[in-house]
Short mmCIF file of C-alpha atoms and ligand atoms in Angstrom, two decimals:
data_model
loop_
_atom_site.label_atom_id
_atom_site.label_comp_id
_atom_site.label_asym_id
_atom_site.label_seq_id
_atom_site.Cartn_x
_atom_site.Cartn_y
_atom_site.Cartn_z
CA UNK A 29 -73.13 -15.22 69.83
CA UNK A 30 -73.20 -17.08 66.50
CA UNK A 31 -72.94 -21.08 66.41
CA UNK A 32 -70.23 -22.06 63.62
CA UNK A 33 -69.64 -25.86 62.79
CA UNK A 34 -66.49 -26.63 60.98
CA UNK A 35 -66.15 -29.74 59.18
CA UNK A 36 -62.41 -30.94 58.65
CA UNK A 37 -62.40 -33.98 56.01
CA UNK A 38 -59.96 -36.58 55.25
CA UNK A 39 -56.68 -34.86 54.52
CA UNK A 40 -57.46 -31.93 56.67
CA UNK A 41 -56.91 -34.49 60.03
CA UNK A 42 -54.41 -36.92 58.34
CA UNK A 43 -52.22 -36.66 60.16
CA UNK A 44 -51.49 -35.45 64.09
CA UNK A 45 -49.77 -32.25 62.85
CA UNK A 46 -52.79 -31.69 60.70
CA UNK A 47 -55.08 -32.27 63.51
CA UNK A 48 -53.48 -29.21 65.53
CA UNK A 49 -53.31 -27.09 62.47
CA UNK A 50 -57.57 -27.86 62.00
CA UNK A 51 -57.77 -27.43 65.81
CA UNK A 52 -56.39 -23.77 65.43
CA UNK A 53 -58.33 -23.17 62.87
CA UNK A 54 -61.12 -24.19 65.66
CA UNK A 55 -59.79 -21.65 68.60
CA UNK A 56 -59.85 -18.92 65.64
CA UNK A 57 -63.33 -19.28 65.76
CA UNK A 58 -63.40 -19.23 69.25
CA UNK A 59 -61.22 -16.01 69.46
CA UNK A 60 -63.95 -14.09 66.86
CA UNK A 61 -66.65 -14.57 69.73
CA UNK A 62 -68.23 -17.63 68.25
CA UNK A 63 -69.24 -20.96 69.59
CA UNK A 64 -68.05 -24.05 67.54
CA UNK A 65 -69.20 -27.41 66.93
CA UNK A 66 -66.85 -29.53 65.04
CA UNK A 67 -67.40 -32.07 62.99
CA UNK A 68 -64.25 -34.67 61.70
CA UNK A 69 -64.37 -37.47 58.59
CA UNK A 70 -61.50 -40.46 59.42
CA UNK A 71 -57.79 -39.96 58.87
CA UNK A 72 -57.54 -39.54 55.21
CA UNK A 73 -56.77 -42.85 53.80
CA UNK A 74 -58.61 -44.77 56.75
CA UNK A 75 -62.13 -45.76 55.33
CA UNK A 76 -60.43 -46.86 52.54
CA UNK A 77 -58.26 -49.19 54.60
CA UNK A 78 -61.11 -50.66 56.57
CA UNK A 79 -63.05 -51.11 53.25
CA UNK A 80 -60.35 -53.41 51.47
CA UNK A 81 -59.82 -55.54 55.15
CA UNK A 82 -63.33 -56.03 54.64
CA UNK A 83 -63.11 -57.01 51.08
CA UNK A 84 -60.55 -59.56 52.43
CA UNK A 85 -63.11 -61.45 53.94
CA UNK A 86 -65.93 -61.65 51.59
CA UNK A 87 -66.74 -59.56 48.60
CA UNK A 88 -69.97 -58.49 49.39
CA UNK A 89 -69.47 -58.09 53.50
CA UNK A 90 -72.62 -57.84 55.71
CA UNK A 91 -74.01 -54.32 55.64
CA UNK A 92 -74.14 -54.13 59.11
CA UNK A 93 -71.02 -55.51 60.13
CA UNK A 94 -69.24 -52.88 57.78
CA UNK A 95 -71.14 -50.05 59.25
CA UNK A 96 -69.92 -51.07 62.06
CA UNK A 97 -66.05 -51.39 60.88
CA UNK A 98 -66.41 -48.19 59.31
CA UNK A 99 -67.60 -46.11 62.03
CA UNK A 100 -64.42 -46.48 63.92
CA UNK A 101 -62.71 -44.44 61.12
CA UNK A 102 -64.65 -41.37 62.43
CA UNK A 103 -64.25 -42.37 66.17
CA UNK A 104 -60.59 -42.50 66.02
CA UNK A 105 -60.17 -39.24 64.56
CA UNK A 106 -62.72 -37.34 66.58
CA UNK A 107 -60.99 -38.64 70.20
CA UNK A 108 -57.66 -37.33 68.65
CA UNK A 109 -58.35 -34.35 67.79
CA UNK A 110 -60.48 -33.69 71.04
CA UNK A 111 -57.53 -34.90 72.93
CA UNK A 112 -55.58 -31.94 70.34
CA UNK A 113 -57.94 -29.23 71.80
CA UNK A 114 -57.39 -29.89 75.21
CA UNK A 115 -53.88 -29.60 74.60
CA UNK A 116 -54.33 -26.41 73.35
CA UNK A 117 -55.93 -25.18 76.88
CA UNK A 118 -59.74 -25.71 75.00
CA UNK A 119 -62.54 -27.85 76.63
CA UNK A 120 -63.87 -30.16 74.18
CA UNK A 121 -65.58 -33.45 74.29
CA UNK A 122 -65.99 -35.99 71.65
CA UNK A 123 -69.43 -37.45 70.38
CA UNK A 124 -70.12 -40.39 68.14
CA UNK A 125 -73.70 -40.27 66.38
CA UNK A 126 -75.26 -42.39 68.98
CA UNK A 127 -74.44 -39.94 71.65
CA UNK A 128 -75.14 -36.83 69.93
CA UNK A 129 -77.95 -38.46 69.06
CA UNK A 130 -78.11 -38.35 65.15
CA UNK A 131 -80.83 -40.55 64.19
CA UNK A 132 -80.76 -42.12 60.71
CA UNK A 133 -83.44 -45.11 59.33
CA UNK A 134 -81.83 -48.43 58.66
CA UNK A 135 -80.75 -48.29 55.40
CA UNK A 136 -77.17 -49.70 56.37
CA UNK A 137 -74.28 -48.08 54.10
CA UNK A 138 -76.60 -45.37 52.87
CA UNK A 139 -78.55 -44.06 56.02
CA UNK A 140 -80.58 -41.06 55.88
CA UNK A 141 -80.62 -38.51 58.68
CA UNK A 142 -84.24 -38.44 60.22
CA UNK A 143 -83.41 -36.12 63.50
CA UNK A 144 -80.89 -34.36 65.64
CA UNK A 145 -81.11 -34.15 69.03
CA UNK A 146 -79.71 -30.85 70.04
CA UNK A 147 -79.71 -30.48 74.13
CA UNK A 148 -76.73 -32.49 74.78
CA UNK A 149 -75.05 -30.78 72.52
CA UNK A 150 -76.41 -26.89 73.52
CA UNK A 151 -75.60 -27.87 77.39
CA UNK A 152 -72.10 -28.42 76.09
CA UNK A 153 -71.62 -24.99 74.46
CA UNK A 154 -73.38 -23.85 77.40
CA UNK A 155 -70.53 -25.10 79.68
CA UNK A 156 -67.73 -23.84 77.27
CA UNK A 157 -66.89 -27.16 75.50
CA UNK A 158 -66.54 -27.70 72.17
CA UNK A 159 -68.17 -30.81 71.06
CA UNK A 160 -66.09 -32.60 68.44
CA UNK A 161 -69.25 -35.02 66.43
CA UNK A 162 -68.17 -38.11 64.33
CA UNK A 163 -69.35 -37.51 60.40
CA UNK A 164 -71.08 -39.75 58.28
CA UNK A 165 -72.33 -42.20 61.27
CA UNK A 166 -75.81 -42.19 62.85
CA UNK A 167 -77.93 -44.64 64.85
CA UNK A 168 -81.55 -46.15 63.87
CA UNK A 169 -84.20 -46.16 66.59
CA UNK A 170 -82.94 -49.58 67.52
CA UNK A 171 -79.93 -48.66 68.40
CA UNK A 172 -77.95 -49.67 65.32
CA UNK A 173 -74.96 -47.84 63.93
CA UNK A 174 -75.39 -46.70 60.29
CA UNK A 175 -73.33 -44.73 58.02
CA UNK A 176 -74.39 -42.18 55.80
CA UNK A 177 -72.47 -42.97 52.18
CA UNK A 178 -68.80 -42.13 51.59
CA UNK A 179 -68.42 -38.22 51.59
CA UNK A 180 -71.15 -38.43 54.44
CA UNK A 181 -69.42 -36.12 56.63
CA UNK A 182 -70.66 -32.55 54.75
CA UNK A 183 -74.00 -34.04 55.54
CA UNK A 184 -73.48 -34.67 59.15
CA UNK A 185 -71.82 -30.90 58.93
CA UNK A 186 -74.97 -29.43 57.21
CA UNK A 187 -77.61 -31.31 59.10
CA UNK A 188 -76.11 -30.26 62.17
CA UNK A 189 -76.13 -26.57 61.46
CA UNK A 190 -79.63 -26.68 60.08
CA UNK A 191 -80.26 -28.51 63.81
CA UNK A 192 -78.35 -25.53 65.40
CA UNK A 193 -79.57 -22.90 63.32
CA UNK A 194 -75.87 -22.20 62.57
CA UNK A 195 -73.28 -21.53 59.48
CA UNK A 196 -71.29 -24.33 58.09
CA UNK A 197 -67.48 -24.53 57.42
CA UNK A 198 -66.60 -27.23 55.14
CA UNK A 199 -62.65 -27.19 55.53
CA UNK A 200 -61.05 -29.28 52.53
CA UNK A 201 -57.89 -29.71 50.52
CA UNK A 202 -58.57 -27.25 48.13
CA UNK A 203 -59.55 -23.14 48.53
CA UNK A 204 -62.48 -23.43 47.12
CA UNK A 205 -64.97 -24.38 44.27
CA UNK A 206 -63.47 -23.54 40.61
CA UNK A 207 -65.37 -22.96 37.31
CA UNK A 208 -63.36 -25.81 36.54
CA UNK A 209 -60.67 -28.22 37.78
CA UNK A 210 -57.53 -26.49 37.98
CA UNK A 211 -55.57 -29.02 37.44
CA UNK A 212 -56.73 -28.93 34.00
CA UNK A 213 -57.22 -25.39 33.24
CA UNK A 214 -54.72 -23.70 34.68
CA UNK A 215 -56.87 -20.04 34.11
CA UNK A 216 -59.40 -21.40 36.14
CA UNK A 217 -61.12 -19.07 38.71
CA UNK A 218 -62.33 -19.75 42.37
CA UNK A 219 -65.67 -18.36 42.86
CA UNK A 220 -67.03 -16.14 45.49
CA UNK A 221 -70.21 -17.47 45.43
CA UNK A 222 -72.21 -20.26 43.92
CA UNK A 223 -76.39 -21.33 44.42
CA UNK A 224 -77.62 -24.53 45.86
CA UNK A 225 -79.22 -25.27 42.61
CA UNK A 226 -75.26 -24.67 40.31
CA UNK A 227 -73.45 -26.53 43.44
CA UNK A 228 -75.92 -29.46 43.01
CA UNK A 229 -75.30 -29.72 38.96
CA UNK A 230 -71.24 -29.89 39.12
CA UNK A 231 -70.98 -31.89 42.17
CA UNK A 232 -73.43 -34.51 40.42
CA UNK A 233 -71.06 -33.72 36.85
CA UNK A 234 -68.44 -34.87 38.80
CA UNK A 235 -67.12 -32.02 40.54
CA UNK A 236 -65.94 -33.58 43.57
CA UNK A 237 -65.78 -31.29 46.45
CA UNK A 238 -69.17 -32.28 48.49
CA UNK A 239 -71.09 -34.71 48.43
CA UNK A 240 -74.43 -34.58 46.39
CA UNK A 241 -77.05 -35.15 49.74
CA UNK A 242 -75.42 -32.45 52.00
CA UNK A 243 -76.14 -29.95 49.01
CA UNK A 244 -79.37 -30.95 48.68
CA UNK A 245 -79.98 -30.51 52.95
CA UNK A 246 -78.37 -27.15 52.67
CA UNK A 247 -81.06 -26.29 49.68
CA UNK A 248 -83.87 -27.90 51.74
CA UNK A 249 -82.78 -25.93 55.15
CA UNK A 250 -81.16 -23.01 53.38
CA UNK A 251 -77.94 -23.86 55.44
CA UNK A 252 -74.97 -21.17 54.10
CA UNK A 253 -71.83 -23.28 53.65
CA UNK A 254 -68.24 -21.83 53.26
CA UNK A 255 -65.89 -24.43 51.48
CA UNK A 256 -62.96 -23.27 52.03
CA UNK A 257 -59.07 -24.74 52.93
CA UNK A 258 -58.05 -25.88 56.39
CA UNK A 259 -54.75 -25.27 55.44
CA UNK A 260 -54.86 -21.61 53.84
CA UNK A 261 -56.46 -18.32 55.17
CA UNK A 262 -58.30 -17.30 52.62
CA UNK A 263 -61.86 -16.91 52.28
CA UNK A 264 -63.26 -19.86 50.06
CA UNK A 265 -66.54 -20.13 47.84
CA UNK A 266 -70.00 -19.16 49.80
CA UNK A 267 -72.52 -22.12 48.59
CA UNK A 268 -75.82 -19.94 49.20
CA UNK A 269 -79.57 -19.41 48.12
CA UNK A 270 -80.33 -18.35 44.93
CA UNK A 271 -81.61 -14.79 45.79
CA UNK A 272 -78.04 -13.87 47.06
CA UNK A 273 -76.30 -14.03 43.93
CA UNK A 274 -76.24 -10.51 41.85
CA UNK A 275 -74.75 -11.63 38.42
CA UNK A 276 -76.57 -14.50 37.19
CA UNK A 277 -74.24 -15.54 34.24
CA UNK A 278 -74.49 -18.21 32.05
CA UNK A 279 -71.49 -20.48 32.22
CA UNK A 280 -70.76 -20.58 35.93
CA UNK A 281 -69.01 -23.45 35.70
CA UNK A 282 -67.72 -26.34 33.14
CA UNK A 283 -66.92 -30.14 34.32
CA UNK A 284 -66.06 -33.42 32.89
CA UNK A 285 -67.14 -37.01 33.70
CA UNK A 286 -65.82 -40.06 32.26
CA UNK A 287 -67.33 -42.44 34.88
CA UNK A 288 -70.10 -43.38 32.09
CA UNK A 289 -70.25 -46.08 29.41
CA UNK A 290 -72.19 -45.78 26.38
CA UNK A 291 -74.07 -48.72 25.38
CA UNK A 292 -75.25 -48.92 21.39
CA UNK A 293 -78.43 -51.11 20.41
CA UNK A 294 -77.80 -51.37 16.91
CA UNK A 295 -80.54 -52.07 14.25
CA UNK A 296 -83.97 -52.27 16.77
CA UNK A 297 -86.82 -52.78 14.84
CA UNK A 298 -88.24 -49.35 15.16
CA UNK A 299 -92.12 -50.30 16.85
CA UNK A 300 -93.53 -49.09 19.70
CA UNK A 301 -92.86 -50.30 23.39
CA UNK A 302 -89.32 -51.37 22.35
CA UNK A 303 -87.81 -48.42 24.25
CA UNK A 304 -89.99 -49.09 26.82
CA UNK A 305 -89.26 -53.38 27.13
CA UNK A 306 -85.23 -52.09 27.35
CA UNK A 307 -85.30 -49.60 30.09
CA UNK A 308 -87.72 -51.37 32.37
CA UNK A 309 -85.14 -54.18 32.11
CA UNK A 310 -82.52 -51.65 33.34
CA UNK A 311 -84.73 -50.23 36.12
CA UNK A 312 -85.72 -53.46 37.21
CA UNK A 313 -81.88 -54.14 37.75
CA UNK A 314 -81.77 -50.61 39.74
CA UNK A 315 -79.50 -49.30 36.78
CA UNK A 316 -79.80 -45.60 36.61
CA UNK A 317 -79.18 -44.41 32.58
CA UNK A 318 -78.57 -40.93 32.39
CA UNK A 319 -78.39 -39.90 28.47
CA UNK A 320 -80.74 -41.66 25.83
CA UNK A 321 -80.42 -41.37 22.11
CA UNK A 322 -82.43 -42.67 19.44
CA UNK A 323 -81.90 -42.32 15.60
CA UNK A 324 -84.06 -41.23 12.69
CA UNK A 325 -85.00 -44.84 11.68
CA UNK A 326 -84.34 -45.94 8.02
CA UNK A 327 -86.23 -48.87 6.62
CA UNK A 328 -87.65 -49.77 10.13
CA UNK A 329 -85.05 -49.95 11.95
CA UNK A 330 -83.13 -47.55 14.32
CA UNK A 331 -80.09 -47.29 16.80
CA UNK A 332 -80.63 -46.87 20.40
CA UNK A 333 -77.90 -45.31 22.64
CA UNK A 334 -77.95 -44.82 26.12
CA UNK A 335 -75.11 -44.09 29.03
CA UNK A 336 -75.14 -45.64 32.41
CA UNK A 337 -72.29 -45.78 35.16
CA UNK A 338 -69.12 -47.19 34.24
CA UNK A 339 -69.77 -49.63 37.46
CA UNK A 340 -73.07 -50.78 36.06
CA UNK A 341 -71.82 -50.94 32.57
CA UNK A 342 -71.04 -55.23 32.66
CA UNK A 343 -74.36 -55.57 34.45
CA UNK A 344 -75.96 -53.16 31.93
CA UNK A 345 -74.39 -54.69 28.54
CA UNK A 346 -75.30 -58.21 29.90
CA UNK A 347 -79.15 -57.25 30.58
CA UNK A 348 -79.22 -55.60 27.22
CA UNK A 349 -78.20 -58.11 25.17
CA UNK A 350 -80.74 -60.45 26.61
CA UNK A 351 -83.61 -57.73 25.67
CA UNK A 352 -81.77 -57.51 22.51
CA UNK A 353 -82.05 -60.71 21.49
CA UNK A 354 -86.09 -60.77 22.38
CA UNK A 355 -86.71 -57.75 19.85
CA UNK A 356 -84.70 -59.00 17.49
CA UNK A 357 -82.04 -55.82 17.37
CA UNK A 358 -78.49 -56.62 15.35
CA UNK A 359 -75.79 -55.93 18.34
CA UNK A 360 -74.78 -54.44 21.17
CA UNK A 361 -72.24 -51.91 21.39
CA UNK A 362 -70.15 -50.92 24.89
CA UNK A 363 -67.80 -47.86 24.61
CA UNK A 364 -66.09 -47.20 28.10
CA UNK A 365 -64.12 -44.54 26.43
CA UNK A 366 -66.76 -41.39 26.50
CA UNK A 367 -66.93 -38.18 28.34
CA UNK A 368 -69.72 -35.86 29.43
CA UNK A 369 -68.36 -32.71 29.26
CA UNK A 370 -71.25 -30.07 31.03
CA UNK A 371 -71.88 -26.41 31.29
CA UNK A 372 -74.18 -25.02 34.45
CA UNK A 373 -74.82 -21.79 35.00
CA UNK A 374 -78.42 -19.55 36.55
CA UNK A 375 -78.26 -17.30 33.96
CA UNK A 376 -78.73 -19.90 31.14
CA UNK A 377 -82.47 -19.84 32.13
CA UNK A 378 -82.98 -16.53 30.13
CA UNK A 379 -80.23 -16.61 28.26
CA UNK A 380 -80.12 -17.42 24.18
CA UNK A 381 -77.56 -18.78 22.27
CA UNK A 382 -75.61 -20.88 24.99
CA UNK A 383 -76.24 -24.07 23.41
CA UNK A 384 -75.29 -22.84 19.94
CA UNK A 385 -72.37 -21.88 20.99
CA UNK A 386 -71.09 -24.68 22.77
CA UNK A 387 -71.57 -27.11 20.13
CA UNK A 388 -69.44 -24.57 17.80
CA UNK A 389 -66.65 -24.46 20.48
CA UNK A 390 -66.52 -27.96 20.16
CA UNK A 391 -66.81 -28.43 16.61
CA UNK A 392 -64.23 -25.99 16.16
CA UNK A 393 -62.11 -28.09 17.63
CA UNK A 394 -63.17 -31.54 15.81
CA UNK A 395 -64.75 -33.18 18.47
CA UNK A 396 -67.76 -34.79 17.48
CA UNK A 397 -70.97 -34.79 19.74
CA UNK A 398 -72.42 -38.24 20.24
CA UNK A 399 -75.10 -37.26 22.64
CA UNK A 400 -76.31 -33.99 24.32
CA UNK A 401 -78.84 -33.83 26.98
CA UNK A 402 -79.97 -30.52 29.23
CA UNK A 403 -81.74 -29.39 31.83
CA UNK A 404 -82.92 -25.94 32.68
CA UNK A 405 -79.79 -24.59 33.96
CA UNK A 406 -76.93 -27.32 32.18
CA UNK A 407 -76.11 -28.92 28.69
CA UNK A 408 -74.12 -32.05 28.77
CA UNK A 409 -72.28 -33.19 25.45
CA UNK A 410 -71.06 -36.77 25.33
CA UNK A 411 -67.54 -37.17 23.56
CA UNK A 412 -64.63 -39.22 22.92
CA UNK A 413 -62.69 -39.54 25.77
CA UNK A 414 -59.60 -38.73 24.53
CA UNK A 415 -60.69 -34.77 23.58
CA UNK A 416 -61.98 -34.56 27.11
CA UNK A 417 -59.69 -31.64 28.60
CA UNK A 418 -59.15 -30.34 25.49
CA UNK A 419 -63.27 -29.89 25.65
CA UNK A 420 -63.34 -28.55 29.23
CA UNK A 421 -59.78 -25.85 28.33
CA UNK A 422 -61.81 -24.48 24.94
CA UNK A 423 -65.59 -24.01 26.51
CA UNK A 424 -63.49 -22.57 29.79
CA UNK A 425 -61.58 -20.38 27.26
CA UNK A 426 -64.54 -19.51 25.44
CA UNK A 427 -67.45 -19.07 28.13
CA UNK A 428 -65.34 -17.88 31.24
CA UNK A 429 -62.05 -16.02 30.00
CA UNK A 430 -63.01 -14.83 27.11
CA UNK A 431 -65.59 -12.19 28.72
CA UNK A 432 -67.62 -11.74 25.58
CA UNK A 433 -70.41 -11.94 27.02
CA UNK A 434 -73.95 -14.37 26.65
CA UNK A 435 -77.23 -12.08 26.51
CA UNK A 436 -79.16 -12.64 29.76
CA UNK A 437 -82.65 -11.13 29.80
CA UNK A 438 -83.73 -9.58 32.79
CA UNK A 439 -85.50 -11.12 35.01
CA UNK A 440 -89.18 -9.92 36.18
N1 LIG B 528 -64.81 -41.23 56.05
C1 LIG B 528 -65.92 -41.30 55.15
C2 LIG B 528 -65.43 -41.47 53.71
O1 LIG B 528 -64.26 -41.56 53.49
C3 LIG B 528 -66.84 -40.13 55.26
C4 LIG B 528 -66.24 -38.81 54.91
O2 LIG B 528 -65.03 -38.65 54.92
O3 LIG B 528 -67.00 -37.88 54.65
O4 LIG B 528 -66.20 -41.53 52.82
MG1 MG B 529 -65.19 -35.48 51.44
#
């Protein structure tokens, strides 16, 4: 008999209605011959809630204290929807992390799991019950409640069914993962499958439908995850190992960011270790910059442009300035208007011609690259963010509906 654990997030339990419809979706399970675990996030709407009481108090509350507060989100839900499945003539018993127990370090707000304990949790599938887990909370070795990060609960889901040796369920609001949003190409197209390694690039572009650590567990553990609806019966997008997908293409997918700033040092003198005094400022300030440009320098002098969150932008411009002052650069520039478009796909490992084309997609429709960076499997242009869907509709158009295809060289 197979082990299944089914993850219901926010909306999918939002409401007591939508607790009995996830609940169902629970006894289907049961009904196929499987044993389930589930595993619930906090009434859509309530972590939020508990985050801005919080805020009422102090602006940066105790990291502790909140993990605390915010734990209750998942608590509340779980005993609900427990309570649902009795109702419904199934056994089922709640768990917080503590009882399970899911051990985390101490890192409060951000925990990382460390171990699962798994007997209290096989003795209740051995006795018929279905234990209902609270996501994205653990407990440290002394006893402390952590959380995991918001979205936490697909890695409480994932790191329970690499525990169990089971399949994972992630039941959302929408049917699946897209080669882009739909809501702003209306062609796009849910995918049957998608690798760790693709998953990992859009969800850290910005496609927002796990978060970024349970990806990277299910890649570690080789956990097979089904994101699919809660509230629709169709099969959803299989998130699996690399060696299970056939076609290899070379656009699977095409997202857009515009949580990034661009900051411009203008006229640096151009010497060595002037890159190097900037971005150990940055670092030193725990400011992650993602894309770095530098110019052709003319008479000594060159521009330096970088992006970094748009939450560390302030913090960024303000640390920047000081440096630029030092090395005696012209100005500092902060644009908040700029989009990373990206395209990810396997197949652009042996394929030719992907970047080529992208940039004439885009300069076909006069938008002007400001940055581009890569890796071995995704290109990333920065652009004004005005032309963002109008980027994201003409590389879909061009890369996914329009099936003329890239070259991809076998393989050996
Ligand atoms: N309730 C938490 C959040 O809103 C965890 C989760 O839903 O995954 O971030
Ligand atoms: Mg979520």
């Amino acid at each position: 008999m197979g082990i299944v654990v089914q993850k219901f997030g926010g909306t999918s339990v939002g409401s007591l209605e939508r607790i009995e419809n996830a609940a169902k979706r629970v006894l289907d399970t049961l009904k196929r011959g499987n044993r389930a675990i589930v595993v619930s996030s906090a009434m859509a709407g309530d972590t939020d809630g508990l985050i801005e009481l919080a805020k009422r108090i102090s602006e940066f509350p105790n990291e502790r204290e909140m993990d605390m507060l915010l734990a209750t989100g998942e608590q509340k839900a779980i005993s609900l929807f427990a309570m649902t499945l009795r109702k419904l003539g199934c056994p089922a018993v709640s768990l917080c992390g503590w009882q399970v127990p899911i051990v985390t370090d101490d890192v409060h707000t951000k925990a990382r799991i460390m171990k699962i304990g798994t007997q209290r949790l096989r003795n209740l599938l051995e006795e018929g019950y279905v234990p209902v887990v609270a996501g994205f909370q653990g407990v440290t070795d002394d006893w402390e409640i952590t959380t995991l990060g918001r979205g936490g609960s697909d890695t409480t889901a994932v790191a329970l069914a690499a525990a169990m040796g089971a399949d994972c369920e992630i039941y959302t609001d929408v049917t699946g993962v897209f080669t882009a949003d739909p809501r702003v190409v209306p062609n796009a197209r849910k995918l049957e499958k998608i690798s760790y390694e693709e998953m990992l690039e859009l969800a850290s572009l910005g496609a927002k439908v796990m978060q970024i650590r349970s990806v990277e567990f299910a890649a570690k553990y080789k956990v097979r995850i089904h994101v699919r609806s809660s509230f629709e019966e169709e099969e959803g997008t299989w998130i699996v190992p690399e060696d299970e997908i056939m076609e290899k293409v070379a656009v699977r997918g095409i997202t857009v960011d515009t949580k990034e700033s661009r900051i411009t040092v203008v006229r640096v003198p151009d010497q060595p270790g002037i890159a190097a005094k900037l971005f150990k400022a940055l670092g030193e300030a725990h400011i992650v910059v993602d894309m770095i440009v530098q110019n052709i320098s003319h008479e000594g002098y060159t521009d330096m442009s970088f992006t970094v969150s748009k939450n560390d932008a302030q913090k960024a411009e303000e640390i920047v300035n000081k440096v630029a002052r030092e090395i005696g650069a012209k100005e500092v520039v902060r644009d908040d208007r700029v989009a990373k478009v990206s395209i990810v796909g396997l197949g652009m490992r042996s394929s030719y011609g992907t970047a080529a084309k992208m940039f004439e997609v885009l300069s076909n429709n006069g938008i002007n690259i400001m940055a581009i960076s890569t890796s071995e499997i995704k290109i990333s242009c920065l652009i004004d963010e005005k032309y963002a869907e109008l980027a994201v509709r003409a590389l879909h158009e061009a890369f996914i509906e329009d099936g003329e295809e890239i070259k991809v060289e076998n393989e050996s």
